[in-house]
Amino acid sequence: MVQTVLKRARDAMSKFVVNNVAGESGRKLPQYIAGLAASGGALAAGTFLGWTAPTDKPLTVEGEYGFPVSDEQFSWVGSISNLGAALMCFPIGYMMKLIGRKWSMLAMVLPLVLGWLLIIFAENVAMLMVGRFFLGVGGGAFCVAAPTYTAEIAQPSIRGTLGTFFQLMVTVGILFVYAVGAGVDVQVLSIICGVIPLVFGAIFFFMPESPYYFVEKGRYSEAASSLKWLRGAQYDENAEIEDLKQADEKVKAEAIPMLVAFRQKATVRALAISLGLMFFQQLSGINAVIFYNSAIFASANGGKEMSSASIIVGGIQVVATLLASVVVDKVGRRILLLVSDLMMAVSTILLAVYFQLKQDDPAKVDDLSWLAVLAVCLFIAMFSIGYGPVPWLMVGELFANNVKAFASPVAGVFNWLLAFLVTKVFTNLKDAMGEAGVFWLFSGISLLGTVFVFLVVPETKGKSLNDIQRLLAGEKLNADEPAGLPEPRDERDERPAQVA
């Protein structure tokens, strides 16, 4: 019944989509539907990422669960999910090659549901920590699988937009938890969050598998069916299937060990760019700004706590990420990253000045609280429009399909380990350097990130995945070569070889 309704809705709505965008044929709406469905896993990930904000005081101060939770214990409850996410990044790569992108993501419903059940029925801190660890396992897997899936199902003209759906749904999940958590207790909030993975599984079950996976496995009729679903019933999939087949045959014929593949220029450059983007994303100060937003909003409100502070921040994240999804395929990845990092540097400079003045003489900032609030809002908006979604999008674009299942997890592990490290050592940095010193450090890192993007990161807007590999390998694309069209099949075309 559900499958019939989805099919009818997709066929009916896709009639209104204009074909022949950027030289492409086929309908775009089915691809948006599949991309949004895949990003439902990101919604589930967003709920566990935002869960700690509304549950901190109820668990540590009010003792809502009936057992004591110290601040130190809660810091582990909040951060241990990052370790779970890092641990899962490599296994999910192998799972995607073994059972496909779709079934790998559906399998992650199990650790997510198990994690929420442990939290819902927790009788001690250990159960909370184990539950959070399992939530990290599921969420970390989605950070690798969902961008890979959306990059492979989308045509180049909309690949950027579909790629930003992941981060958009993460922010929606965070905002959802902030809003619901303000009105219910911890257990009810956890029950509601636990339902979301089940809803995702029920919807994504009816989505198609990546056509590239089917071609990789020699299941060409299923690849054709997948493309028909994604591009519309009237789409002639033969040319695209043939292109995927020849590309797959070529990389299989040139199969070499993984270590040799990682010595190739395109793969090494893609890895360096991906790790650099993840480094500057996590060390931009995002965790510190989120940590301090309640205190800053309270300062602007005459010292009174603002229950709406986190909801305001969450709302800004959603709106800015939605804007990014609209403009990423129009203005490009590089410009969003450059503007994002530069303005984040400006924001953290303002916060550093604010805390420096407050440290010297608190009376000096009595009339400047509005500036600190503005800096927080600007930082969150700029992070969400660029450095939040774009690095994950580019991880799905930069690696060749034959190394993606192995290389993408490296970027994911690096990101989650940095997130864990920053979360755990932030208090130590604050004690050693002071609030102002920490924000001066973050502003300097953001400025370095801007230089990194300007000098190292290529523009991938409108380019096919094969175009991107040629660009990373040092080839110059012809200016009159149509963006997103398959490259001529030339025996001299040196793509990265298949990992053995």
Short mmCIF file of C-alpha atoms in Angstrom, two decimals:
data_model
loop_
_atom_site.label_atom_id
_atom_site.label_comp_id
_atom_site.label_asym_id
_atom_site.label_seq_id
_atom_site.Cartn_x
_atom_site.Cartn_y
_atom_site.Cartn_z
CA MET A 1 0.00 0.00 0.00
CA VAL A 2 2.72 2.46 1.01
CA GLN A 3 4.78 1.54 -2.04
CA THR A 4 1.79 2.11 -4.35
CA VAL A 5 1.05 5.53 -2.84
CA LEU A 6 4.71 6.60 -3.12
CA LYS A 7 4.91 5.44 -6.74
CA ARG A 8 1.74 7.25 -7.76
CA ALA A 9 2.79 10.46 -6.01
CA ARG A 10 6.24 10.32 -7.59
CA ASP A 11 4.92 9.73 -11.10
CA ALA A 12 2.26 12.40 -10.80
CA MET A 13 4.47 15.11 -9.32
CA SER A 14 7.42 14.44 -11.61
CA LYS A 15 5.33 15.47 -14.64
CA PHE A 16 5.85 19.07 -13.58
CA VAL A 17 9.66 18.82 -13.62
CA VAL A 18 11.42 20.34 -16.61
CA ASN A 19 13.80 18.05 -18.49
CA ASN A 20 17.05 18.80 -20.29
CA VAL A 21 18.75 20.72 -17.46
CA ALA A 22 22.43 21.28 -18.28
CA GLY A 23 22.18 18.85 -21.20
CA GLU A 24 20.54 16.16 -19.08
CA SER A 25 17.29 14.33 -19.75
CA GLY A 26 15.03 12.68 -17.25
CA ARG A 27 12.97 13.94 -14.35
CA LYS A 28 14.55 15.41 -11.27
CA LEU A 29 11.81 15.11 -8.66
CA PRO A 30 12.23 11.33 -8.08
CA GLN A 31 15.89 12.02 -7.29
CA TYR A 32 14.85 14.65 -4.75
CA ILE A 33 12.45 12.15 -3.17
CA ALA A 34 15.14 9.47 -2.85
CA GLY A 35 17.66 12.03 -1.55
CA LEU A 36 15.25 13.27 1.11
CA ALA A 37 14.38 9.71 2.10
CA ALA A 38 18.06 8.85 2.51
CA SER A 39 18.55 11.99 4.58
CA GLY A 40 15.96 10.70 7.04
CA GLY A 41 18.90 8.91 8.62
CA ALA A 42 20.49 12.31 9.13
CA LEU A 43 17.33 13.44 10.94
CA ALA A 44 17.80 10.50 13.31
CA ALA A 45 21.46 11.47 13.74
CA GLY A 46 20.50 15.08 14.47
CA THR A 47 18.23 14.01 17.31
CA PHE A 48 21.01 12.24 19.21
CA LEU A 49 23.44 15.09 18.53
CA GLY A 50 21.04 17.64 20.01
CA TRP A 51 19.79 15.41 22.84
CA THR A 52 22.42 16.52 25.38
CA ALA A 53 21.35 20.20 25.38
CA PRO A 54 17.83 19.80 26.86
CA THR A 55 18.80 16.83 29.08
CA ASP A 56 21.89 18.23 30.85
CA LYS A 57 20.23 19.90 33.85
CA PRO A 58 17.37 17.39 34.22
CA LEU A 59 19.92 14.58 34.58
CA THR A 60 22.80 16.27 36.44
CA VAL A 61 20.93 18.75 38.67
CA GLU A 62 17.35 17.52 39.00
CA GLY A 63 18.17 13.80 39.04
CA GLU A 64 15.23 13.01 36.81
CA TYR A 65 16.27 9.40 36.21
CA GLY A 66 16.62 8.61 39.91
CA PHE A 67 20.38 8.06 39.93
CA PRO A 68 23.16 10.66 40.25
CA VAL A 69 24.94 11.90 37.10
CA SER A 70 27.96 14.13 37.69
CA ASP A 71 29.10 16.80 35.22
CA GLU A 72 32.15 14.70 34.36
CA GLN A 73 29.99 11.62 33.75
CA PHE A 74 27.59 13.62 31.59
CA SER A 75 30.50 14.94 29.52
CA TRP A 76 31.31 11.32 28.70
CA VAL A 77 27.65 10.59 27.97
CA GLY A 78 27.69 13.48 25.51
CA SER A 79 31.02 12.77 23.84
CA ILE A 80 31.22 8.97 23.70
CA SER A 81 28.84 8.92 20.73
CA ASN A 82 31.67 10.48 18.70
CA LEU A 83 33.80 7.40 19.39
CA GLY A 84 30.96 5.13 18.29
CA ALA A 85 30.62 7.13 15.08
CA ALA A 86 34.36 6.94 14.40
CA LEU A 87 34.40 3.19 15.02
CA MET A 88 31.67 2.55 12.42
CA CYS A 89 33.09 4.60 9.56
CA PHE A 90 35.29 1.81 8.18
CA PRO A 91 32.85 -1.11 8.54
CA ILE A 92 30.12 0.84 6.75
CA GLY A 93 32.44 1.23 3.74
CA TYR A 94 32.80 -2.55 3.44
CA MET A 95 29.08 -3.03 4.02
CA MET A 96 28.26 -0.66 1.16
CA LYS A 97 30.36 -2.71 -1.23
CA LEU A 98 29.04 -6.02 0.09
CA ILE A 99 25.29 -5.48 0.47
CA GLY A 100 24.76 -2.09 -1.18
CA ARG A 101 24.20 1.46 -0.06
CA LYS A 102 20.48 1.02 0.60
CA TRP A 103 20.64 -2.07 2.81
CA SER A 104 23.66 -0.72 4.69
CA MET A 105 21.64 2.31 5.73
CA LEU A 106 18.59 0.22 6.60
CA ALA A 107 20.80 -1.97 8.81
CA MET A 108 21.70 1.12 10.88
CA VAL A 109 18.14 1.31 12.17
CA LEU A 110 19.05 -1.52 14.57
CA PRO A 111 21.85 0.24 16.56
CA LEU A 112 19.83 3.47 16.61
CA VAL A 113 16.76 1.78 18.08
CA LEU A 114 18.90 -0.24 20.50
CA GLY A 115 20.66 2.92 21.65
CA TRP A 116 17.41 4.73 22.35
CA LEU A 117 15.99 1.71 24.20
CA LEU A 118 19.04 1.67 26.50
CA ILE A 119 18.60 5.39 27.22
CA ILE A 120 14.83 5.13 27.73
CA PHE A 121 15.18 2.34 30.29
CA ALA A 122 18.54 3.40 31.76
CA GLU A 123 19.05 2.51 35.41
CA ASN A 124 22.61 3.83 35.70
CA VAL A 125 25.18 5.98 33.92
CA ALA A 126 26.71 2.95 32.20
CA MET A 127 23.47 2.26 30.33
CA LEU A 128 23.32 5.89 29.23
CA MET A 129 26.88 5.70 27.93
CA VAL A 130 26.38 2.41 26.09
CA GLY A 131 23.16 3.73 24.58
CA ARG A 132 24.90 6.89 23.37
CA PHE A 133 27.71 4.75 21.93
CA PHE A 134 25.22 2.76 19.84
CA LEU A 135 23.59 5.99 18.66
CA GLY A 136 27.02 7.12 17.52
CA VAL A 137 27.48 3.86 15.61
CA GLY A 138 24.29 4.47 13.64
CA GLY A 139 24.85 8.18 13.14
CA GLY A 140 28.48 7.79 12.06
CA ALA A 141 27.50 5.22 9.46
CA PHE A 142 24.96 7.59 7.93
CA CYS A 143 27.62 10.30 7.63
CA VAL A 144 29.45 8.05 5.16
CA ALA A 145 26.63 6.14 3.48
CA ALA A 146 24.08 8.90 2.86
CA PRO A 147 26.42 11.32 0.98
CA THR A 148 27.73 8.39 -1.09
CA TYR A 149 24.22 7.27 -1.97
CA THR A 150 22.98 10.74 -2.94
CA ALA A 151 26.11 11.45 -5.04
CA GLU A 152 25.55 8.23 -6.99
CA ILE A 153 21.82 8.59 -7.64
CA ALA A 154 21.85 12.28 -8.62
CA GLN A 155 22.53 13.87 -11.98
CA PRO A 156 25.30 16.54 -11.85
CA SER A 157 22.98 19.56 -12.09
CA ILE A 158 21.29 18.72 -8.76
CA ARG A 159 23.97 16.66 -7.01
CA GLY A 160 25.03 19.59 -4.84
CA THR A 161 21.49 20.29 -3.66
CA LEU A 162 20.88 16.63 -2.82
CA GLY A 163 24.23 16.50 -1.04
CA THR A 164 23.24 19.32 1.32
CA PHE A 165 20.05 17.49 2.33
CA PHE A 166 22.13 15.46 4.78
CA GLN A 167 23.33 18.44 6.81
CA LEU A 168 19.92 20.12 6.48
CA MET A 169 18.18 17.14 8.05
CA VAL A 170 20.81 16.97 10.80
CA THR A 171 19.97 20.56 11.75
CA VAL A 172 16.24 19.83 11.56
CA GLY A 173 16.79 16.92 13.95
CA ILE A 174 18.72 19.14 16.36
CA LEU A 175 16.02 21.83 16.25
CA PHE A 176 13.34 19.17 16.76
CA VAL A 177 15.03 17.92 19.94
CA TYR A 178 15.53 21.47 21.24
CA ALA A 179 11.85 22.32 20.70
CA VAL A 180 10.38 19.06 22.01
CA GLY A 181 12.86 18.85 24.89
CA ALA A 182 11.67 22.21 26.21
CA GLY A 183 8.24 20.73 26.92
CA VAL A 184 8.72 17.08 27.92
CA ASP A 185 10.89 15.08 30.30
CA VAL A 186 14.00 13.15 29.26
CA GLN A 187 12.33 9.76 28.96
CA VAL A 188 9.45 11.00 26.78
CA LEU A 189 11.92 12.92 24.59
CA SER A 190 13.98 9.75 24.16
CA ILE A 191 10.89 7.71 23.24
CA ILE A 192 9.97 10.25 20.55
CA CYS A 193 13.53 10.23 19.20
CA GLY A 194 13.51 6.42 19.13
CA VAL A 195 10.52 6.38 16.78
CA ILE A 196 12.33 8.43 14.10
CA PRO A 197 14.72 5.64 12.93
CA LEU A 198 11.73 3.32 12.55
CA VAL A 199 9.92 5.87 10.39
CA PHE A 200 13.07 6.33 8.30
CA GLY A 201 13.34 2.57 7.75
CA ALA A 202 9.69 2.28 6.71
CA ILE A 203 10.09 5.03 4.08
CA PHE A 204 13.60 4.29 2.77
CA PHE A 205 12.71 0.61 2.29
CA PHE A 206 10.82 1.66 -0.87
CA MET A 207 13.66 3.72 -2.35
CA PRO A 208 15.92 2.33 -5.12
CA GLU A 209 19.46 1.07 -4.70
CA SER A 210 22.30 3.05 -6.27
CA PRO A 211 22.52 2.13 -9.99
CA TYR A 212 26.32 2.14 -9.73
CA TYR A 213 26.19 -0.61 -7.10
CA PHE A 214 24.08 -2.80 -9.40
CA VAL A 215 26.46 -2.23 -12.33
CA GLU A 216 29.40 -3.01 -10.05
CA LYS A 217 27.76 -6.34 -9.23
CA GLY A 218 26.83 -7.09 -12.88
CA ARG A 219 23.10 -6.74 -12.20
CA TYR A 220 22.36 -4.55 -15.23
CA SER A 221 18.59 -5.07 -15.42
CA GLU A 222 18.28 -3.93 -11.80
CA ALA A 223 20.50 -0.93 -12.58
CA ALA A 224 18.16 -0.05 -15.44
CA SER A 225 15.14 -0.32 -13.14
CA SER A 226 16.86 1.91 -10.59
CA LEU A 227 17.56 4.55 -13.25
CA LYS A 228 13.96 4.35 -14.48
CA TRP A 229 12.78 5.03 -10.93
CA LEU A 230 15.21 7.91 -10.48
CA ARG A 231 14.92 9.55 -13.91
CA GLY A 232 11.30 8.74 -14.83
CA ALA A 233 9.57 6.02 -16.81
CA GLN A 234 10.26 7.79 -20.15
CA TYR A 235 14.01 8.06 -19.55
CA ASP A 236 16.27 6.16 -21.95
CA GLU A 237 18.77 4.65 -19.55
CA ASN A 238 20.83 2.70 -22.11
CA ALA A 239 23.52 5.35 -22.63
CA GLU A 240 24.00 5.89 -18.90
CA ILE A 241 24.10 2.14 -18.24
CA GLU A 242 26.67 1.69 -20.99
CA ASP A 243 28.81 4.46 -19.57
CA LEU A 244 28.65 2.95 -16.07
CA LYS A 245 29.45 -0.51 -17.46
CA GLN A 246 32.50 0.64 -19.39
CA ALA A 247 33.79 2.64 -16.43
CA ASP A 248 33.30 -0.38 -14.15
CA GLU A 249 34.96 -2.78 -16.60
CA LYS A 250 37.94 -0.46 -16.94
CA VAL A 251 38.58 -0.10 -13.21
CA LYS A 252 38.15 -3.85 -12.64
CA ALA A 253 40.64 -4.59 -15.40
CA GLU A 254 43.16 -2.31 -13.68
CA ALA A 255 42.63 -3.69 -10.16
CA ILE A 256 45.57 -2.99 -7.85
CA PRO A 257 46.12 -3.19 -4.07
CA MET A 258 44.66 -0.48 -1.88
CA LEU A 259 48.03 0.98 -0.90
CA VAL A 260 48.93 1.48 -4.54
CA ALA A 261 45.57 3.16 -5.19
CA PHE A 262 46.26 5.60 -2.36
CA ARG A 263 49.51 6.62 -4.06
CA GLN A 264 47.66 7.90 -7.12
CA LYS A 265 47.51 11.64 -7.50
CA ALA A 266 43.73 12.01 -7.73
CA THR A 267 43.10 9.89 -4.62
CA VAL A 268 45.85 11.52 -2.56
CA ARG A 269 44.66 14.99 -3.46
CA ALA A 270 41.03 14.08 -2.73
CA LEU A 271 42.05 12.68 0.67
CA ALA A 272 44.12 15.77 1.53
CA ILE A 273 41.24 18.09 0.61
CA SER A 274 38.71 16.02 2.55
CA LEU A 275 40.84 15.81 5.70
CA GLY A 276 41.63 19.52 5.49
CA LEU A 277 37.97 20.44 5.24
CA MET A 278 37.10 18.20 8.19
CA PHE A 279 39.95 19.68 10.24
CA PHE A 280 38.86 23.27 9.69
CA GLN A 281 35.19 22.35 10.19
CA GLN A 282 35.74 20.90 13.65
CA LEU A 283 38.37 23.41 14.80
CA SER A 284 36.36 26.43 13.63
CA GLY A 285 34.94 26.76 17.14
CA ILE A 286 31.46 25.41 16.43
CA ASN A 287 31.35 23.37 19.65
CA ALA A 288 32.58 26.31 21.74
CA VAL A 289 30.02 28.69 20.24
CA ILE A 290 27.20 26.23 20.86
CA PHE A 291 28.53 25.64 24.40
CA TYR A 292 28.51 29.36 25.18
CA ASN A 293 25.33 30.40 23.37
CA SER A 294 23.08 29.95 26.41
CA ALA A 295 25.43 32.01 28.62
CA ILE A 296 25.70 34.76 26.01
CA PHE A 297 21.94 34.92 25.48
CA ALA A 298 21.44 35.01 29.25
CA SER A 299 23.92 37.89 29.52
CA ALA A 300 21.96 39.82 26.92
CA ASN A 301 18.79 39.09 28.88
CA GLY A 302 20.01 40.67 32.13
CA GLY A 303 21.50 37.47 33.48
CA LYS A 304 18.27 35.46 33.20
CA GLU A 305 18.27 32.08 31.50
CA MET A 306 16.51 32.05 28.13
CA SER A 307 14.78 28.73 27.45
CA SER A 308 14.41 29.78 23.83
CA ALA A 309 18.15 30.37 23.28
CA SER A 310 18.85 26.88 21.96
CA ILE A 311 15.70 26.93 19.82
CA ILE A 312 16.80 30.23 18.25
CA VAL A 313 20.23 28.78 17.46
CA GLY A 314 18.64 25.61 16.06
CA GLY A 315 16.28 27.67 13.90
CA ILE A 316 19.17 29.68 12.47
CA GLN A 317 20.97 26.43 11.61
CA VAL A 318 17.96 25.07 9.72
CA VAL A 319 17.29 28.28 7.76
CA ALA A 320 20.95 28.78 6.80
CA THR A 321 21.42 25.13 5.78
CA LEU A 322 18.23 25.29 3.71
CA LEU A 323 19.62 28.38 1.98
CA ALA A 324 22.83 26.48 1.28
CA SER A 325 20.88 23.64 -0.36
CA VAL A 326 19.21 26.17 -2.67
CA VAL A 327 22.35 28.05 -3.74
CA VAL A 328 25.09 25.38 -3.67
CA ASP A 329 24.50 24.35 -7.28
CA LYS A 330 24.22 27.98 -8.39
CA VAL A 331 27.13 29.75 -6.70
CA GLY A 332 29.37 26.71 -6.18
CA ARG A 333 31.14 25.00 -3.30
CA ARG A 334 34.26 27.17 -3.12
CA ILE A 335 32.47 30.49 -2.70
CA LEU A 336 30.28 29.09 0.09
CA LEU A 337 33.33 27.72 1.90
CA LEU A 338 35.30 30.97 1.48
CA VAL A 339 32.49 33.22 2.67
CA SER A 340 31.58 30.82 5.48
CA ASP A 341 35.09 30.52 6.93
CA LEU A 342 35.92 34.23 6.59
CA MET A 343 32.73 35.30 8.36
CA MET A 344 33.22 32.65 11.06
CA ALA A 345 36.64 34.19 11.68
CA VAL A 346 35.02 37.63 12.01
CA SER A 347 32.43 36.20 14.42
CA THR A 348 34.98 34.54 16.68
CA ILE A 349 37.10 37.71 16.66
CA LEU A 350 34.05 39.61 17.94
CA LEU A 351 33.53 36.98 20.63
CA ALA A 352 37.21 37.08 21.59
CA VAL A 353 37.03 40.86 21.98
CA TYR A 354 33.82 40.52 24.01
CA PHE A 355 35.34 37.98 26.43
CA GLN A 356 38.59 39.95 26.66
CA LEU A 357 36.70 43.08 27.69
CA LYS A 358 34.60 41.04 30.10
CA GLN A 359 37.74 39.56 31.65
CA ASP A 360 39.36 42.99 32.08
CA ASP A 361 36.26 44.74 33.43
CA PRO A 362 32.78 43.11 33.34
CA ALA A 363 31.18 46.57 33.43
CA LYS A 364 32.61 47.28 29.98
CA VAL A 365 30.36 44.70 28.32
CA ASP A 366 27.09 45.68 29.99
CA ASP A 367 26.07 47.52 26.84
CA LEU A 368 27.74 45.10 24.41
CA SER A 369 25.74 41.94 25.06
CA TRP A 370 23.85 42.51 21.82
CA LEU A 371 27.18 42.32 19.95
CA ALA A 372 27.97 38.93 21.45
CA VAL A 373 24.49 37.64 20.54
CA LEU A 374 24.91 38.97 17.00
CA ALA A 375 28.31 37.25 16.75
CA VAL A 376 26.82 33.91 17.87
CA CYS A 377 23.93 34.14 15.39
CA LEU A 378 26.27 35.17 12.56
CA PHE A 379 28.67 32.34 13.34
CA ILE A 380 25.93 29.70 13.40
CA ALA A 381 24.43 31.03 10.14
CA MET A 382 27.79 31.14 8.34
CA PHE A 383 28.81 27.69 9.58
CA SER A 384 25.50 26.23 8.46
CA ILE A 385 25.62 27.78 4.99
CA GLY A 386 29.13 26.57 4.17
CA TYR A 387 31.44 24.63 6.46
CA GLY A 388 28.59 22.62 7.95
CA PRO A 389 27.16 20.89 4.84
CA VAL A 390 29.75 21.40 2.09
CA PRO A 391 32.63 19.24 3.46
CA TRP A 392 30.33 16.20 3.70
CA LEU A 393 28.96 16.94 0.23
CA MET A 394 32.47 17.13 -1.24
CA VAL A 395 33.55 13.86 0.39
CA GLY A 396 30.84 12.21 -1.70
CA GLU A 397 32.09 13.97 -4.83
CA LEU A 398 35.89 13.92 -4.60
CA PHE A 399 36.66 10.21 -4.38
CA ALA A 400 36.39 7.88 -7.37
CA ASN A 401 33.78 5.16 -7.02
CA ASN A 402 36.45 2.45 -6.88
CA VAL A 403 38.07 3.93 -3.75
CA LYS A 404 35.12 5.74 -2.19
CA ALA A 405 34.11 2.87 0.09
CA PHE A 406 37.63 2.87 1.58
CA ALA A 407 38.62 6.54 1.40
CA SER A 408 35.41 8.25 2.53
CA PRO A 409 35.47 6.50 5.93
CA VAL A 410 38.96 7.93 6.57
CA ALA A 411 37.47 11.43 6.38
CA GLY A 412 34.55 10.34 8.57
CA VAL A 413 36.81 8.84 11.27
CA PHE A 414 39.00 11.94 11.24
CA ASN A 415 35.96 14.20 11.67
CA TRP A 416 34.44 12.25 14.55
CA LEU A 417 37.76 11.88 16.39
CA LEU A 418 38.33 15.62 16.10
CA ALA A 419 34.81 16.22 17.41
CA PHE A 420 35.53 13.97 20.39
CA LEU A 421 38.89 15.63 21.03
CA VAL A 422 37.54 19.18 20.85
CA THR A 423 34.59 18.32 23.09
CA LYS A 424 36.79 16.73 25.76
CA VAL A 425 39.68 19.23 25.80
CA PHE A 426 37.63 22.41 25.38
CA THR A 427 37.34 22.89 29.14
CA ASN A 428 41.09 22.40 29.53
CA LEU A 429 41.79 24.93 26.78
CA LYS A 430 39.44 27.41 28.44
CA ASP A 431 41.20 26.99 31.79
CA ALA A 432 44.64 27.36 30.22
CA MET A 433 43.95 30.21 27.77
CA GLY A 434 40.79 31.84 29.07
CA GLU A 435 37.62 32.32 27.03
CA ALA A 436 39.15 35.13 24.99
CA GLY A 437 42.27 33.08 24.20
CA VAL A 438 40.21 30.13 22.96
CA PHE A 439 38.20 32.31 20.59
CA TRP A 440 41.35 34.05 19.32
CA LEU A 441 42.68 30.57 18.54
CA PHE A 442 39.50 29.60 16.70
CA SER A 443 39.53 32.82 14.66
CA GLY A 444 43.11 32.16 13.57
CA ILE A 445 42.22 28.62 12.52
CA SER A 446 39.25 29.89 10.49
CA LEU A 447 41.48 32.37 8.68
CA LEU A 448 43.89 29.55 7.84
CA GLY A 449 40.90 27.52 6.61
CA THR A 450 39.96 30.35 4.25
CA VAL A 451 43.46 30.32 2.77
CA PHE A 452 43.31 26.50 2.48
CA VAL A 453 40.08 26.64 0.48
CA PHE A 454 41.39 29.42 -1.78
CA LEU A 455 44.64 27.59 -2.61
CA VAL A 456 43.73 23.90 -2.51
CA VAL A 457 40.00 23.17 -2.90
CA PRO A 458 38.72 22.87 -6.51
CA GLU A 459 35.24 23.83 -7.68
CA THR A 460 33.11 20.74 -8.35
CA LYS A 461 29.82 22.46 -9.22
CA GLY A 462 28.20 20.98 -12.33
CA LYS A 463 31.02 18.51 -12.99
CA SER A 464 30.44 14.80 -13.40
CA LEU A 465 32.21 12.43 -11.02
CA ASN A 466 34.59 11.46 -13.84
CA ASP A 467 35.29 15.14 -14.60
CA ILE A 468 36.27 15.64 -10.96
CA GLN A 469 38.70 12.71 -11.05
CA ARG A 470 40.36 14.10 -14.18
CA LEU A 471 40.63 17.51 -12.52
CA LEU A 472 42.22 16.04 -9.39
CA ALA A 473 44.65 14.05 -11.52
CA GLY A 474 45.92 17.30 -13.01
CA GLU A 475 44.07 17.28 -16.34
CA LYS A 476 42.69 20.51 -17.73
CA LEU A 477 39.07 20.23 -18.78
CA ASN A 478 38.15 21.86 -22.06
CA ALA A 479 36.27 25.12 -21.54
CA ASP A 480 33.71 24.13 -24.17
CA GLU A 481 33.20 20.65 -22.77
CA PRO A 482 29.61 20.44 -21.46
CA ALA A 483 29.51 20.11 -17.69
CA GLY A 484 28.12 16.85 -16.42
CA LEU A 485 28.18 14.92 -19.72
CA PRO A 486 30.00 11.59 -19.86
CA GLU A 487 33.60 11.91 -21.02
CA PRO A 488 34.69 10.37 -24.30
CA ARG A 489 35.70 6.78 -23.73
CA ASP A 490 39.38 6.93 -24.55
CA GLU A 491 41.90 4.22 -23.77
CA ARG A 492 44.27 6.97 -22.68
CA ASP A 493 41.84 8.10 -19.97
CA GLU A 494 43.67 7.28 -16.73
CA ARG A 495 41.20 6.94 -13.90
CA PRO A 496 42.16 5.64 -10.44
CA ALA A 497 42.52 1.91 -10.47
CA GLN A 498 40.23 -0.52 -8.66
CA VAL A 499 41.15 -1.35 -5.07
CA ALA A 500 41.77 -5.03 -4.72
#
